[in-house]
Amino acid sequence: MSSDATPEPYADPLKFGQRAQILRERRGMTRTQLADLVGISPHTLKKIENGQQQAPGLEMVMRIAEALRVRDLADLTGHPDMHVDLFIGPGHPRLAAVKAAIDCFPLSATTEPPRVPHLRARLHAAWKARHQAPDHREVIGRLLPDLIRDAQALAGHSDSAAERRVAQALLAQTYSLSQFFIAYQPESSLLWRVAERGMIAAQESEDPHQIGVAAWLLAQAHRDSGPGQFEAADAVNLRAVRFLEPLLPDADDDVLAIAGALEFELGYTAARRRETGTAWQHWDMANTMAARLPADYYHPITSFSQAVMGAHAVTVAVELRQGGESVRQAARADEVTIPSRPRRARHRIEEARGYQLDGQPDVAIATLEKAYRAAPETIRYNGYARRIVLEETESKQAARRRRASALAVQIGMLAV
């Protein structure tokens, strides 16, 4: 290896600070940006990186891991016994079959395509199951391989322009469902392939709703790749918002809802940057769009609705590190039940983050237990939840430590 090559985080005798600096630079983050994200001064972070200050305690280690989106805690600590996946969950048993279906493009017209109403009904049932099942990844992972193959076959057999548009819309919807299954699993390249194929299919369909959904998911793929991709996420969201804007005066509920979901995503990314005013401004705009929807309406993919705006407010407050505000927003949001089990579990995780920020770790663990009851497969793959649980397994309070350890066993982070 050349002398000027970037060292690997695993190479000895790298210390914690050196590993943190390498991983920070690979993310394209400045020292000031990382320091702001974890709540210390750039000077303190510099001393940690330079080894002038001893490695921080577990709570700060976890904050740094969260900010750097470290997949494996051992990458940051250098301890081989700390192989804990944080933001990439365990590979689901059905991941290989889903990947095989995505990777296998039919190159001939030998496969008999399904009828459009039949495929549409199967997709509707799959989305319904995704929202209602606590083991939602298992359920849709079982359905996806056949759905993917049939949607690809239908797209390949379409003759007229109208038939092709319909088939591409169903293929885009299938890829959207696939992205929900693949997210936070150890297949980053597969996630990107699905997100990009979904956008291509949506554009081919010329369906504004499918284009909006594909943009919503593609922007999330960018944002979840780290701060270096925030601008790309914003660019995708903004293009989609501007594309849909002329349609909104006469839009149906689904198009209006996906436009609102995209508007909130702009606020979410702004909150991740700590841009308080911008974040809440986009939340307000999304809330205005939600108010135009029927009170009992829920978007079939994003769950965007009047009810979910309370959950979105919690997320914004948490990302802005406003612990007290996030707890206040959580109290308001709890007045409304979110029908989707995975979305409800995700909301509980965001609430737990708020309680943790507000110095209420016992309530945070209790809230994560609610998330587990709502949808175990959501908390099992969520890096924020895993961080809180792992941190509290080291608590000095015996009761809290036991409760966190029991939850860690349930979600597969610790062996019995």
XYZ file of N, CA and C in Angstrom, residues 166-320:
465
model
N -49.140 1.485 -18.265
C -49.775 0.785 -17.145
C -48.805 -0.216 -16.524
N -48.128 -0.987 -17.384
C -47.191 -1.998 -16.882
C -46.031 -1.359 -16.133
N -45.521 -0.250 -16.634
C -44.400 0.430 -15.969
C -44.832 1.010 -14.626
N -46.081 1.455 -14.526
C -46.575 1.966 -13.240
C -46.615 0.845 -12.204
N -47.047 -0.348 -12.621
C -47.083 -1.480 -11.697
C -45.674 -1.957 -11.346
N -44.759 -1.895 -12.323
C -43.373 -2.260 -12.056
C -42.749 -1.261 -11.074
N -43.018 0.020 -11.244
C -42.501 1.041 -10.319
C -43.015 0.796 -8.909
N -44.286 0.449 -8.799
C -44.865 0.188 -7.482
C -44.226 -1.050 -6.840
N -43.911 -2.046 -7.662
C -43.253 -3.249 -7.157
C -41.859 -2.924 -6.642
N -41.132 -2.091 -7.376
C -39.803 -1.683 -6.918
C -39.893 -0.852 -5.636
N -40.939 -0.057 -5.506
C -41.115 0.714 -4.271
C -41.297 -0.219 -3.081
N -42.125 -1.237 -3.251
C -42.313 -2.219 -2.182
C -41.003 -2.934 -1.868
N -40.229 -3.228 -2.906
C -38.933 -3.889 -2.720
C -37.992 -3.027 -1.897
N -38.027 -1.718 -2.131
C -37.120 -0.833 -1.410
C -37.437 -0.814 0.084
N -38.700 -0.910 0.447
C -39.057 -0.985 1.865
C -38.480 -2.258 2.492
N -38.475 -3.345 1.731
C -37.934 -4.597 2.263
C -36.415 -4.537 2.397
N -35.741 -3.959 1.425
C -34.268 -3.988 1.373
C -33.638 -2.982 2.320
N -34.337 -1.894 2.628
C -33.756 -0.818 3.437
C -33.180 -1.336 4.746
N -32.017 -0.807 5.112
C -31.323 -1.114 6.373
C -30.848 -2.562 6.464
N -30.724 -3.207 5.316
C -30.131 -4.529 5.276
C -28.765 -4.435 4.590
N -27.919 -5.458 4.739
C -26.547 -5.380 4.201
C -26.482 -5.594 2.691
N -27.217 -4.766 1.955
C -27.211 -4.841 0.490
C -27.380 -3.438 -0.075
N -26.411 -2.568 0.201
C -26.529 -1.171 -0.211
C -26.633 -1.032 -1.725
N -25.837 -1.798 -2.459
C -25.856 -1.676 -3.926
C -27.207 -2.114 -4.479
N -27.818 -3.132 -3.870
C -29.134 -3.587 -4.316
C -30.180 -2.508 -4.076
N -30.094 -1.816 -2.946
C -31.029 -0.732 -2.646
C -30.959 0.349 -3.715
N -29.729 0.704 -4.104
C -29.569 1.733 -5.121
C -30.120 1.273 -6.476
N -29.873 0.015 -6.840
C -30.398 -0.483 -8.114
C -31.921 -0.404 -8.137
N -32.533 -0.793 -7.033
C -33.993 -0.780 -6.967
C -34.524 0.654 -7.013
N -33.884 1.552 -6.276
C -34.337 2.946 -6.257
C -34.249 3.568 -7.650
N -33.160 3.300 -8.352
C -32.985 3.887 -9.684
C -33.916 3.248 -10.708
N -34.073 1.920 -10.625
C -35.010 1.255 -11.541
C -36.434 1.720 -11.290
N -36.764 1.932 -10.024
C -38.095 2.415 -9.703
C -38.363 3.777 -10.316
N -37.365 4.654 -10.281
C -37.536 5.977 -10.879
C -37.678 5.887 -12.402
N -36.887 5.028 -13.025
C -36.979 4.866 -14.481
C -38.360 4.340 -14.873
N -38.831 3.310 -14.160
C -40.153 2.758 -14.460
C -41.245 3.792 -14.232
N -41.126 4.571 -13.158
C -42.133 5.600 -12.879
C -42.170 6.648 -13.981
N -41.003 7.064 -14.456
C -40.964 8.043 -15.538
C -41.561 7.474 -16.827
N -41.285 6.192 -17.081
C -41.849 5.553 -18.273
C -43.374 5.464 -18.175
N -43.869 5.355 -16.952
C -45.321 5.242 -16.773
C -46.046 6.553 -17.006
N -45.320 7.663 -16.852
C -45.884 9.015 -16.964
C -46.988 9.239 -15.921
N -46.959 8.474 -14.850
C -47.936 8.591 -13.775
C -47.372 9.514 -12.700
N -47.974 10.696 -12.489
C -47.420 11.646 -11.513
C -47.282 11.060 -10.116
N -48.254 10.241 -9.712
C -48.184 9.661 -8.369
C -46.989 8.719 -8.247
N -46.795 7.844 -9.229
C -45.667 6.912 -9.178
C -44.333 7.648 -9.261
N -44.271 8.720 -10.031
C -43.050 9.518 -10.113
C -42.750 10.141 -8.749
N -43.782 10.648 -8.085
C -43.584 11.232 -6.762
C -43.104 10.211 -5.750
N -43.683 9.007 -5.771
C -43.272 7.952 -4.839
C -41.821 7.549 -5.099
N -41.473 7.367 -6.374
C -40.105 6.968 -6.711
C -39.103 8.036 -6.279
N -39.471 9.313 -6.437
C -38.586 10.398 -6.001
C -38.443 10.398 -4.487
N -39.538 10.184 -3.786
C -39.530 10.133 -2.317
C -38.558 9.064 -1.820
N -38.585 7.902 -2.440
C -37.709 6.810 -2.027
C -36.266 7.030 -2.459
N -36.072 7.575 -3.660
C -34.717 7.835 -4.134
C -34.046 8.901 -3.270
N -34.788 9.927 -2.893
C -34.234 10.966 -2.015
C -33.836 10.390 -0.666
N -34.631 9.463 -0.143
C -34.280 8.839 1.130
C -33.003 8.018 1.007
N -32.829 7.345 -0.122
C -31.601 6.572 -0.329
C -30.391 7.492 -0.302
N -30.520 8.676 -0.920
C -29.428 9.661 -0.879
C -29.182 10.137 0.549
N -30.246 10.563 1.226
C -30.070 11.151 2.551
C -29.495 10.152 3.543
N -29.955 8.917 3.472
C -29.488 7.920 4.426
C -28.066 7.462 4.147
N -27.481 7.935 3.034
C -26.077 7.638 2.752
C -25.137 8.563 3.514
N -25.671 9.588 4.158
C -24.850 10.470 4.979
C -24.903 11.915 4.523
N -24.324 12.824 5.318
C -24.377 14.265 5.029
C -23.855 14.642 3.654
N -22.909 13.876 3.134
C -22.379 14.188 1.807
C -23.406 14.061 0.702
N -24.524 13.383 0.979
C -25.567 13.199 -0.029
C -26.835 14.007 0.268
N -26.769 14.883 1.266
C -27.949 15.689 1.594
C -28.374 16.583 0.427
N -27.409 17.182 -0.248
C -27.749 18.060 -1.372
C -28.408 17.272 -2.496
N -27.921 16.054 -2.750
C -28.530 15.216 -3.779
C -29.961 14.859 -3.394
N -30.178 14.572 -2.097
C -31.533 14.275 -1.628
C -32.453 15.469 -1.852
N -31.973 16.664 -1.509
C -32.775 17.873 -1.713
C -33.091 18.091 -3.187
N -32.107 17.839 -4.046
C -32.300 18.059 -5.484
C -33.408 17.163 -6.022
N -33.403 15.898 -5.619
C -34.444 14.970 -6.067
C -35.808 15.415 -5.548
N -35.873 15.745 -4.261
C -37.147 16.182 -3.672
C -37.680 17.437 -4.345
N -36.804 18.415 -4.547
C -37.242 19.687 -5.139
C -37.747 19.508 -6.563
N -37.051 18.677 -7.340
C -37.511 18.443 -8.715
C -38.898 17.805 -8.709
N -39.099 16.872 -7.802
C -40.403 16.208 -7.737
C -41.499 17.172 -7.273
N -41.195 17.991 -6.278
C -42.176 18.968 -5.793
C -42.568 19.928 -6.917
N -41.586 20.405 -7.667
C -41.866 21.340 -8.762
C -42.624 20.664 -9.895
N -42.342 19.387 -10.118
C -43.061 18.633 -11.146
C -44.539 18.495 -10.782
N -44.821 18.254 -9.504
C -46.194 18.031 -9.069
C -46.966 19.320 -8.819
N -46.261 20.401 -8.566
C -46.902 21.658 -8.145
C -48.025 22.122 -9.070
N -47.842 22.108 -10.405
C -48.935 22.576 -11.274
C -50.182 21.705 -11.205
N -50.035 20.463 -10.722
C -51.157 19.530 -10.674
C -51.979 19.653 -9.396
N -51.435 20.333 -8.392
C -52.035 20.282 -7.061
C -53.415 20.917 -6.940
N -53.721 22.006 -7.665
C -55.071 22.579 -7.484
C -56.190 21.578 -7.742
N -55.982 20.648 -8.700
C -57.026 19.671 -9.035
C -56.590 18.244 -8.731
N -55.576 18.080 -7.901
C -55.007 16.754 -7.668
C -55.937 15.872 -6.841
N -55.850 14.542 -7.089
C -56.573 13.617 -6.220
C -55.793 13.460 -4.919
N -56.359 12.731 -3.973
C -55.761 12.635 -2.647
C -54.363 12.021 -2.676
N -54.151 11.006 -3.515
C -52.849 10.340 -3.538
C -51.749 11.266 -4.037
N -52.031 12.042 -5.081
C -51.024 12.974 -5.609
C -50.763 14.086 -4.597
N -51.806 14.609 -3.983
C -51.629 15.649 -2.963
C -50.811 15.115 -1.791
N -51.069 13.867 -1.417
C -50.358 13.278 -0.277
C -48.887 13.061 -0.584
N -48.562 12.588 -1.772
C -47.143 12.361 -2.063
C -46.418 13.693 -2.184
N -47.113 14.732 -2.648
C -46.503 16.064 -2.670
C -46.224 16.538 -1.244
N -47.158 16.280 -0.332
C -46.934 16.635 1.067
C -45.800 15.851 1.683
N -45.711 14.559 1.345
C -44.626 13.726 1.865
C -43.267 14.229 1.378
N -43.196 14.641 0.126
C -41.952 15.197 -0.424
C -41.592 16.510 0.272
N -42.600 17.324 0.543
C -42.358 18.595 1.237
C -41.786 18.334 2.624
N -42.358 17.348 3.328
C -41.810 17.038 4.639
C -40.380 16.521 4.543
N -40.068 15.733 3.519
C -38.717 15.207 3.378
C -37.690 16.341 3.277
N -38.064 17.435 2.634
C -37.178 18.599 2.586
C -36.938 19.141 3.994
N -37.994 19.131 4.804
C -37.846 19.579 6.190
C -37.015 18.629 7.020
N -37.169 17.339 6.778
C -36.405 16.334 7.507
C -34.912 16.496 7.236
N -34.568 16.656 5.965
C -33.153 16.842 5.618
C -32.618 18.142 6.206
N -33.418 19.196 6.190
C -33.001 20.463 6.798
C -32.758 20.282 8.294
N -33.603 19.503 8.950
C -33.415 19.241 10.379
C -32.120 18.476 10.621
N -31.805 17.537 9.733
C -30.546 16.802 9.870
C -29.347 17.743 9.761
N -29.534 18.862 9.040
C -28.469 19.863 8.933
C -28.493 20.852 10.097
N -29.469 20.756 10.966
C -29.682 21.680 12.083
C -30.160 23.047 11.605
N -30.889 23.087 10.490
C -31.448 24.328 9.965
C -32.873 24.459 10.510
N -32.965 25.010 11.707
C -34.219 25.000 12.457
C -35.371 25.670 11.708
N -35.163 26.911 11.282
C -36.234 27.648 10.614
C -36.707 26.965 9.352
N -35.763 26.498 8.528
C -36.116 25.834 7.271
C -36.878 24.540 7.534
N -36.413 23.791 8.531
C -37.064 22.512 8.843
C -38.526 22.710 9.226
N -38.791 23.651 10.133
C -40.170 23.859 10.565
C -41.011 24.521 9.483
N -40.379 25.309 8.622
C -41.127 25.917 7.510
C -41.662 24.829 6.575
N -40.809 23.853 6.235
C -41.276 22.762 5.373
C -42.318 21.913 6.089
N -42.158 21.716 7.394
C -43.180 20.978 8.138
C -44.521 21.709 8.054
N -44.494 23.022 8.209
C -45.735 23.807 8.114
C -46.387 23.661 6.741
N -45.575 23.686 5.681
C -46.114 23.558 4.329
C -46.717 22.173 4.118
N -46.025 21.138 4.635
C -46.564 19.783 4.534
C -47.852 19.657 5.339
N -47.905 20.298 6.487
C -49.095 20.246 7.334
C -50.286 20.909 6.641
N -50.019 21.973 5.914
C -51.083 22.634 5.153
C -51.644 21.696 4.096
N -50.770 20.955 3.426
C -51.228 19.980 2.431
C -52.025 18.863 3.097
N -51.558 18.401 4.260
C -52.265 17.337 4.970
C -53.671 17.779 5.356
N -53.827 19.067 5.697
C -55.135 19.581 6.102
C -56.150 19.524 4.971
N -55.670 19.463 3.727
C -56.565 19.370 2.570
C -57.080 17.948 2.357
N -56.473 16.984 3.027
C -56.862 15.582 2.858
C -58.018 15.226 3.796
N -58.826 14.233 3.451
C -59.873 13.786 4.379
C -59.255 13.344 5.702
N -59.972 13.526 6.781
C -59.437 13.248 8.115
C -59.011 11.801 8.280
N -59.690 10.871 7.587
C -59.376 9.443 7.743
C -58.484 8.910 6.625
N -57.917 9.807 5.820
C -57.078 9.361 4.695
C -55.660 9.031 5.155
N -55.102 7.946 4.617
C -53.687 7.598 4.825
C -53.100 7.189 3.484
N -51.983 7.819 3.115
C -51.359 7.455 1.850
C -50.932 5.989 1.916
N -51.223 5.205 0.872
C -50.993 3.758 0.943
C -49.526 3.340 1.020
N -48.609 4.242 0.703
C -47.187 3.885 0.726
C -46.448 4.639 1.823
N -46.605 5.947 1.873
C -45.830 6.778 2.805
C -46.510 6.981 4.160
N -47.794 6.656 4.270
C -48.624 6.916 5.465
C -48.872 8.409 5.677
N -48.551 9.248 4.688
C -48.786 10.685 4.855
C -50.271 10.925 5.076
N -50.577 11.779 6.054
C -51.955 12.012 6.470
C -51.965 13.143 7.484
N -53.145 13.531 7.894
C -53.243 14.498 8.986
C -52.664 13.899 10.271
N -52.956 12.624 10.515
C -52.517 11.991 11.760
C -51.007 11.889 11.868
N -50.333 11.659 10.739
C -48.893 11.409 10.805
C -48.088 12.694 10.990
N -48.719 13.845 10.818
C -47.970 15.089 10.955
C -47.452 15.282 12.375
N -48.171 14.776 13.367
C -47.666 14.830 14.738
C -46.392 14.028 14.886
N -46.369 12.837 14.280
C -45.166 12.017 14.302
C -44.025 12.725 13.580
N -44.337 13.377 12.478
C -43.308 14.122 11.744
C -42.749 15.268 12.587
N -43.591 15.901 13.392
C -43.112 16.985 14.265
C -42.121 16.456 15.289
N -42.379 15.259 15.814
C -41.438 14.635 16.746
C -40.095 14.413 16.060
N -40.133 13.900 14.833
C -38.898 13.633 14.087
C -38.090 14.900 13.878
N -38.751 15.987 13.475
C -38.040 17.250 13.258
C -37.380 17.713 14.553
N -38.123 17.688 15.653
C -37.577 18.139 16.942
C -36.395 17.285 17.376
N -36.486 15.972 17.153
C -35.385 15.075 17.527
C -34.145 15.370 16.703
N -34.320 15.518 15.398
C -33.166 15.783 14.538
C -32.529 17.134 14.848
N -33.323 18.072 15.352
C -32.786 19.378 15.743
C -32.207 19.351 17.158
